[in-house]
mmCIF file of C-alpha atoms and ligand atoms in Angstrom:
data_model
loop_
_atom_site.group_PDB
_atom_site.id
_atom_site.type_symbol
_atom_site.label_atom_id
_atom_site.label_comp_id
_atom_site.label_asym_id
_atom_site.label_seq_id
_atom_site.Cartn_x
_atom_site.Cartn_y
_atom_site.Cartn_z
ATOM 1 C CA UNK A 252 9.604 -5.402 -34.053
ATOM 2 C CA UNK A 253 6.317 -7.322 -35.263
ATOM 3 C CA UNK A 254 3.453 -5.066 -33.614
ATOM 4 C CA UNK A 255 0.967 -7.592 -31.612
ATOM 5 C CA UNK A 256 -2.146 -8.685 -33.412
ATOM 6 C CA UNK A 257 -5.047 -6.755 -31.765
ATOM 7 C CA UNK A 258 -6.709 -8.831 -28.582
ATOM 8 C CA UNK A 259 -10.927 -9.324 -29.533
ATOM 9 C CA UNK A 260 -11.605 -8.714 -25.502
ATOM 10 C CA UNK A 261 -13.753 -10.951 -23.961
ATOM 11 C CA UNK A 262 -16.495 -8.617 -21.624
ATOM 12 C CA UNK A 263 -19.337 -10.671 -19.008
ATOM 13 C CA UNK A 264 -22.246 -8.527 -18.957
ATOM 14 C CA UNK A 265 -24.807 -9.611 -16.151
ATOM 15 C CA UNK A 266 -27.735 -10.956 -17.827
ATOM 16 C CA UNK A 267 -31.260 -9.241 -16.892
ATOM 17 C CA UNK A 268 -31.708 -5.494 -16.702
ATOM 18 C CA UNK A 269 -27.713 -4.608 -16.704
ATOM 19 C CA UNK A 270 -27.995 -6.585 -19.651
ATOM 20 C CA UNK A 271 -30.098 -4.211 -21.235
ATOM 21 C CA UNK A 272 -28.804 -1.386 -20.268
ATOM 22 C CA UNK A 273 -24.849 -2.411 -21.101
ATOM 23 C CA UNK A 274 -26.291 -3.055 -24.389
ATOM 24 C CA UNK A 275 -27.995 0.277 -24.811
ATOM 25 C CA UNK A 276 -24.910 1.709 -23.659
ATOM 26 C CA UNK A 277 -22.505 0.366 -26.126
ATOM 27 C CA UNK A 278 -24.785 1.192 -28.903
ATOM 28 C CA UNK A 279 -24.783 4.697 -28.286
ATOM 29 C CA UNK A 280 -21.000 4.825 -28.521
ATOM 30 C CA UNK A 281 -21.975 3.191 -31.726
ATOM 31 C CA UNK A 282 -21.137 -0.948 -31.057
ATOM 32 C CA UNK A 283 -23.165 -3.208 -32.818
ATOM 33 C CA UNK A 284 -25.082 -5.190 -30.556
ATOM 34 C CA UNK A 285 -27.384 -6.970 -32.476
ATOM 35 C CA UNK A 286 -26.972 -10.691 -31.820
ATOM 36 C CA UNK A 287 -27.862 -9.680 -27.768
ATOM 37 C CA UNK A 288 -31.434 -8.522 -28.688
ATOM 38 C CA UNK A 289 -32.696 -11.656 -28.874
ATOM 39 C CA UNK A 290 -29.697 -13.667 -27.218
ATOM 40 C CA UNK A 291 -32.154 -16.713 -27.047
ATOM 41 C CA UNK A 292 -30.518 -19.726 -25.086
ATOM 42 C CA UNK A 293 -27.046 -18.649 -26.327
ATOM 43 C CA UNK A 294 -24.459 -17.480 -23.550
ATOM 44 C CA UNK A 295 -21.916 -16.143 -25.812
ATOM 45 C CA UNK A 296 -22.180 -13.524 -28.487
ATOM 46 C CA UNK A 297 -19.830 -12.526 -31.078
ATOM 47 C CA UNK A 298 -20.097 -8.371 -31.802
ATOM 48 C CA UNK A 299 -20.108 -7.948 -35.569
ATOM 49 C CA UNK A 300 -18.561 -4.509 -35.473
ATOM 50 C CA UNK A 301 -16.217 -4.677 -32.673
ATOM 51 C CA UNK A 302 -13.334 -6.745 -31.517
ATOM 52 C CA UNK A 303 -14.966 -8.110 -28.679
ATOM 53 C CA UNK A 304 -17.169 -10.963 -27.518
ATOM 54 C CA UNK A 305 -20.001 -10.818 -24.695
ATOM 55 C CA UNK A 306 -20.866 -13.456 -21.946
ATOM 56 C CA UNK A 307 -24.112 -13.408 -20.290
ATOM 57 C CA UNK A 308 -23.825 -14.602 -16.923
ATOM 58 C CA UNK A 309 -25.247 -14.438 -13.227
ATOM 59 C CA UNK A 310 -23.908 -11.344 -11.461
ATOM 60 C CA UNK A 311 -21.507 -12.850 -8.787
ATOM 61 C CA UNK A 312 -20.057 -14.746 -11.855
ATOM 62 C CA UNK A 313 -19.267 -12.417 -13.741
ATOM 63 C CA UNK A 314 -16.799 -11.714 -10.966
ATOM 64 C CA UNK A 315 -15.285 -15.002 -11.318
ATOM 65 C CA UNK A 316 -15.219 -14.945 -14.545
ATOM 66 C CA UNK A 317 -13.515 -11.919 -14.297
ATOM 67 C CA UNK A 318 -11.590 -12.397 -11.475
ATOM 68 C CA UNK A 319 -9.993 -15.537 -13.353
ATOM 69 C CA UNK A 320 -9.132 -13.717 -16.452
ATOM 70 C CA UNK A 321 -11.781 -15.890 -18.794
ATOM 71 C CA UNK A 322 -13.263 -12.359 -19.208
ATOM 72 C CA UNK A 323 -10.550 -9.271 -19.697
ATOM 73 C CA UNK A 324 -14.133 -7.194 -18.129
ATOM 74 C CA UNK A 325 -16.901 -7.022 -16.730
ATOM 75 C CA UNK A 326 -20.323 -5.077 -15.907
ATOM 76 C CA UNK A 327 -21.517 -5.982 -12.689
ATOM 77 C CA UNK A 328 -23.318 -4.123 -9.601
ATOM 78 C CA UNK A 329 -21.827 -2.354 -7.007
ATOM 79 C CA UNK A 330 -23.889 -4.485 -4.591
ATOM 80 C CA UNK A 331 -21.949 -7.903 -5.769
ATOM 81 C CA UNK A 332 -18.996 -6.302 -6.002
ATOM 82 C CA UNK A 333 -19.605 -5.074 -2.836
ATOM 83 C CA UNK A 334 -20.698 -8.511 -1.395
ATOM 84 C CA UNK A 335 -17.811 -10.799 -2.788
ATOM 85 C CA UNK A 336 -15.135 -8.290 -2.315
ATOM 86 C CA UNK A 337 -12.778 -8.019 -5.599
ATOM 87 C CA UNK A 338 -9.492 -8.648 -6.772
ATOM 88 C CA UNK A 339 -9.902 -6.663 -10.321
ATOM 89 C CA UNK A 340 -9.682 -3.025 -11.230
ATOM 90 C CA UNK A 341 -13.414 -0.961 -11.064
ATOM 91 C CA UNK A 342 -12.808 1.881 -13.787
ATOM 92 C CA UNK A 343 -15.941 3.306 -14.359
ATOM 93 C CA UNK A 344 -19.104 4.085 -12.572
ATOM 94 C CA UNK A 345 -21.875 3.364 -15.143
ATOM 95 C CA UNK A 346 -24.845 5.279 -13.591
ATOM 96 C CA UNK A 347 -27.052 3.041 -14.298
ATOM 97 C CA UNK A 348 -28.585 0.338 -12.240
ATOM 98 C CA UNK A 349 -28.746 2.881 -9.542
ATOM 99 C CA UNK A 350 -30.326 1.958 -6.477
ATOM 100 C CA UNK A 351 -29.204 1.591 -2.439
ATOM 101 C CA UNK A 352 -28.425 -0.829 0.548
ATOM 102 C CA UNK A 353 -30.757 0.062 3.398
ATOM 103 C CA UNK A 354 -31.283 -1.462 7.361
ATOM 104 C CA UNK A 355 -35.237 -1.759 7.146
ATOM 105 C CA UNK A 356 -37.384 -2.651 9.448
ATOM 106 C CA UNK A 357 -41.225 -2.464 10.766
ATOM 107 C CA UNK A 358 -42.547 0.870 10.374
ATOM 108 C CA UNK A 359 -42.947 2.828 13.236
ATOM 109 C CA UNK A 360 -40.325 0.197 15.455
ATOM 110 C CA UNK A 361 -37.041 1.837 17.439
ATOM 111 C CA UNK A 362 -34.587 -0.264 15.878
ATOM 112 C CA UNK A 363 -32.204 0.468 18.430
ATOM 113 C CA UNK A 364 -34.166 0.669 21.530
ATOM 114 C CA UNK A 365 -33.030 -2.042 24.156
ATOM 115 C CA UNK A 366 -29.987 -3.866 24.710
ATOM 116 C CA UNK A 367 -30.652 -6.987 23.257
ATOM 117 C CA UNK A 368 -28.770 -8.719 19.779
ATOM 118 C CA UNK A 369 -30.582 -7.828 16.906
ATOM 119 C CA UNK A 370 -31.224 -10.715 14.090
ATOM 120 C CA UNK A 371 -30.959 -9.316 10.827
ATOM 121 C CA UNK A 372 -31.695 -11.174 7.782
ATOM 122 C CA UNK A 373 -30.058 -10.579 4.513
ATOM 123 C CA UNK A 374 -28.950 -11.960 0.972
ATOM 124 C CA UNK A 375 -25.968 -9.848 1.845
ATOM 125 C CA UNK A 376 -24.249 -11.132 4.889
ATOM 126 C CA UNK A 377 -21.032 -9.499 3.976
ATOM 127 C CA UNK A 378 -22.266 -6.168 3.411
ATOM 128 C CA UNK A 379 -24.333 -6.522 6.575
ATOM 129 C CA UNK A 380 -21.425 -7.748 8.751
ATOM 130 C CA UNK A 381 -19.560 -4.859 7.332
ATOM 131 C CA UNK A 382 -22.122 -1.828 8.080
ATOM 132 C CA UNK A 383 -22.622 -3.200 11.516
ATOM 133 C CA UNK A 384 -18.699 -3.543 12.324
ATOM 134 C CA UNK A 385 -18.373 -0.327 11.356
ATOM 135 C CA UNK A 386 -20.882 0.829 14.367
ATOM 136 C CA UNK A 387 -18.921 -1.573 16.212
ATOM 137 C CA UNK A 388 -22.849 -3.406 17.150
ATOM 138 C CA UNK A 389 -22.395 -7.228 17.158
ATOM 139 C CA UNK A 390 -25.609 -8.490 15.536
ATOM 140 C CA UNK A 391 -26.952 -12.021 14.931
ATOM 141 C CA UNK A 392 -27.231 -12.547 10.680
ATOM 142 C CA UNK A 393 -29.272 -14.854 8.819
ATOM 143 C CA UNK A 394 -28.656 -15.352 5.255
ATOM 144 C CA UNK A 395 -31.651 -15.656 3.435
ATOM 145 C CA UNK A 396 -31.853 -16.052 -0.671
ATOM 146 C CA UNK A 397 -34.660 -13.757 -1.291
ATOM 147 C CA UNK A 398 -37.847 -11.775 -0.786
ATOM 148 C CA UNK A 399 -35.818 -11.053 1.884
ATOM 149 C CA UNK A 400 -38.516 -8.405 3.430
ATOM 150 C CA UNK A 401 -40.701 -11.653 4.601
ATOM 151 C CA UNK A 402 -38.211 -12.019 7.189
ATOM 152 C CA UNK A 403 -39.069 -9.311 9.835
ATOM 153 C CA UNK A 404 -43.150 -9.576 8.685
ATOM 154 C CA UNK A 405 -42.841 -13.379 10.221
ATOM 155 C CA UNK A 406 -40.397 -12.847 13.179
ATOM 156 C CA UNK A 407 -37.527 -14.209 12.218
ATOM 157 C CA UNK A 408 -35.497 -10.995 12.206
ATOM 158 C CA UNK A 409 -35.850 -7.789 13.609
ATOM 159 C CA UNK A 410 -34.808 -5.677 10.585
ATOM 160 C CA UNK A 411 -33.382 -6.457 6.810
ATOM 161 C CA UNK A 412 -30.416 -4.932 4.960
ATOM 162 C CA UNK A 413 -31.311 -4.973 1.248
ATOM 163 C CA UNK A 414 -31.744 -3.181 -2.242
ATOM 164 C CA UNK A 415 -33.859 -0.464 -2.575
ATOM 165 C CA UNK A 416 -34.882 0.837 -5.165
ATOM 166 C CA UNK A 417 -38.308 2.131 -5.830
ATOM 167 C CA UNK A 418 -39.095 1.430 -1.709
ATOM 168 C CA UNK A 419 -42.326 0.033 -3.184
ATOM 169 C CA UNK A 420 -41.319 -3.594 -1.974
ATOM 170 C CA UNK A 421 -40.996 -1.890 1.654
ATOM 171 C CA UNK A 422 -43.772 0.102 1.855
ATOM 172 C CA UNK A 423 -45.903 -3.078 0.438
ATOM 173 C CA UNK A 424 -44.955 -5.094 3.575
ATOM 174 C CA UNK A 425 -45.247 -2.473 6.086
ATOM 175 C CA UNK A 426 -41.535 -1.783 6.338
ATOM 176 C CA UNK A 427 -39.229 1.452 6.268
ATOM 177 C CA UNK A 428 -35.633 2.308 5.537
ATOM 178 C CA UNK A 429 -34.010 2.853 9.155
ATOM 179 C CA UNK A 430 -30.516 3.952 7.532
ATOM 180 C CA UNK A 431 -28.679 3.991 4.115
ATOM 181 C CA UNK A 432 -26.163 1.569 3.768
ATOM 182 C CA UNK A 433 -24.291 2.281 0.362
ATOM 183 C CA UNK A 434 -25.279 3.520 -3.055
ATOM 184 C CA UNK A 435 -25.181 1.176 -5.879
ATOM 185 C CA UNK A 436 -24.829 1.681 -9.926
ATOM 186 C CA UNK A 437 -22.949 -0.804 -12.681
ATOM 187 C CA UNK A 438 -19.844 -0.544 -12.799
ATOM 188 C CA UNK A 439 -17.568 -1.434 -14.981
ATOM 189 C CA UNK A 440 -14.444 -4.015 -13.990
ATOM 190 C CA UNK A 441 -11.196 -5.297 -15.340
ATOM 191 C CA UNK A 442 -8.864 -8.276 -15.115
ATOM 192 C CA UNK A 443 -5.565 -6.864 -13.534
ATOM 193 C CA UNK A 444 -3.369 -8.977 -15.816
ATOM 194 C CA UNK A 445 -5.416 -8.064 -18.617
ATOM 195 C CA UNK A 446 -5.273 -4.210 -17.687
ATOM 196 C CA UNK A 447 -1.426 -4.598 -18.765
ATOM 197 C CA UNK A 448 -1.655 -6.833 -21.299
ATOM 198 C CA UNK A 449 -4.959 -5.307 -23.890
ATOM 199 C CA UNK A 450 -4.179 -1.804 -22.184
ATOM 200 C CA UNK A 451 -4.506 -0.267 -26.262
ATOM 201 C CA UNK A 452 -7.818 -2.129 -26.693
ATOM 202 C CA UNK A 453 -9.324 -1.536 -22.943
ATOM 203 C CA UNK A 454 -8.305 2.122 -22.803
ATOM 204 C CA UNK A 455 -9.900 2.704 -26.093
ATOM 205 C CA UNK A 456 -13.226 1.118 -25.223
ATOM 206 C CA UNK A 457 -12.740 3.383 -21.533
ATOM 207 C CA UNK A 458 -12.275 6.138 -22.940
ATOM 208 C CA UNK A 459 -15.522 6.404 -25.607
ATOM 209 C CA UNK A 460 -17.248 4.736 -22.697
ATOM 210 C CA UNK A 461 -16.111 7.865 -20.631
ATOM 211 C CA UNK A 462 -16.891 10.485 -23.563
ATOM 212 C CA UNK A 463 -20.588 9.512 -23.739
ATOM 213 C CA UNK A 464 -20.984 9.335 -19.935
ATOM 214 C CA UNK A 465 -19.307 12.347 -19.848
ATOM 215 C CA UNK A 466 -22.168 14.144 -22.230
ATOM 216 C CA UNK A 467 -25.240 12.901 -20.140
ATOM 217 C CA UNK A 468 -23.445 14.128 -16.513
HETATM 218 C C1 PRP B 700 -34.985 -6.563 -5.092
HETATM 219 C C2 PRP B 700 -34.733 -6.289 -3.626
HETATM 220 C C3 PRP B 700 -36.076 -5.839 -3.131
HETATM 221 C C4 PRP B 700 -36.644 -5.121 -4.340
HETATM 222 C C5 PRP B 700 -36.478 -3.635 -4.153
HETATM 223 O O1 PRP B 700 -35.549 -7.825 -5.193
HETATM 224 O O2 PRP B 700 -34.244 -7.448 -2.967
HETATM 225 O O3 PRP B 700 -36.875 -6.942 -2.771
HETATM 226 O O4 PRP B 700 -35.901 -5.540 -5.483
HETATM 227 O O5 PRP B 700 -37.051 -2.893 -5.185
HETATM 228 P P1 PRP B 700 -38.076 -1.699 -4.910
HETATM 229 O O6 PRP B 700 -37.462 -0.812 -3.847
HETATM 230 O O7 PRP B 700 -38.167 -0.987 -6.241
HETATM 231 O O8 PRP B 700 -39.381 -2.284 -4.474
HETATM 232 P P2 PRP B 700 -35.593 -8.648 -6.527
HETATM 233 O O9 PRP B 700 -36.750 -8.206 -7.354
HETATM 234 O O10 PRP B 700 -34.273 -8.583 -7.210
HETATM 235 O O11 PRP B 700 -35.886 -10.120 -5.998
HETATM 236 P P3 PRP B 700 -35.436 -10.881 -4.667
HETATM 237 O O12 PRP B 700 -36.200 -10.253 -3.532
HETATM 238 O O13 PRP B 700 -35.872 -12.277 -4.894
HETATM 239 O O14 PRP B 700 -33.964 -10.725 -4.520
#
């Protein structure tokens, strides 16, 4: 039987700082990654030295993209994935990007003193709904796109659930963590169909992937 050419995957890395760290990630196991450096206004970058192309792209896209099999994978945070829920496989936890949902609120406030329905503001609804479910606390959510922390400063909620990751954003505005929510990292995600069909090409990239993670655990 004719053996099947070999697949150049197709991987959506999300552009900014996961960017920059997929990138220094893949060149350790020893991928070229040259034409990403300075990726300019170009979205899509052919690797020289490896069978496989790279899309830069917004993070909840690069669940679509993945999610609709444009891309075979995809790097993308915990906290998207986590927010638009997922219909792909996550294989590996890249440890970087690491950072945290928190509830946050005024400093020195009892967040759950009284009876009354909180408001809490977040670019997370989802994750929010989620957490509170889970305490089985019905709470009132606004969904707001960012700088999320100027929501409880001007009244509009009581407390925010967000990223953390320095706290320095908090502690600028005169807020604190109340409770964690969920840790966050990259991770590392895969098209179901094309999990069966590139399995040779995926598992190899996997399993260097897992060897150099492996080294710095
Ligand atoms: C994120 C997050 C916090 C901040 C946390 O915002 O929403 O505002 O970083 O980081 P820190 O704990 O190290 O201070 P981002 O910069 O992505 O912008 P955004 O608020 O517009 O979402």
């Amino acid at each position: 039987m004719e053996e099947r050419r070999m697949h150049r995957l197709q991987i959506a890395l999300t552009k900014g700082r996961l960017q920059e760290q997929s990138v220094e990630l893949f060149e350790k196991i020893g991928i070229d990654c040259t034409p990403i450096h300075e990726p300019g206004r170009r979205l899509i970058h052919h690797l020289p030295d490896y069978p496989m192309d790279a899309f830069l792209a917004k993070a909840p896209d690069v669940i679509t993209y993945v999610e609709h099999g444009v891309c075979d994978l995809g790097i993308v945070g915990k906290d998207t994935i986590l927010e638009k829920g997922h219909s792909f496989y996550e294989v590996l936890d890249l440890g970087f990007g690491k950072c945290k949902f928190a509830l946050a609120g005024p400093k020195d406030r009892d967040f759950y003193a009284g009876y009354h329905t909180r408001t809490i503001a977040s670019k997370y609804p989802n994750v929010t709904r989620a957490f509170f479910d889970k305490k089985g606390m019905d709470v009132h959510i606004i969904k707001i796109e960012g700088s999320v922390e100027l929501a409880p400063i001007v009244g509009l909620a009581d407390a925010i659930v967000d990223i953390v990751e320095t706290g320095a954003t908090l502690k600028a505005n005169g807020l604190e963590v109340i409770e964690d929510v969920a840790p966050v990292s990259a991770r590392l995600i895969v098209n179901t169909a094309s999990m069966k069909l590139y399995q040779k090409e995926i598992n190899a990239l996997i399993e260097r992937l897992e060897k150099e993670l492996a080294t710095h655990a």
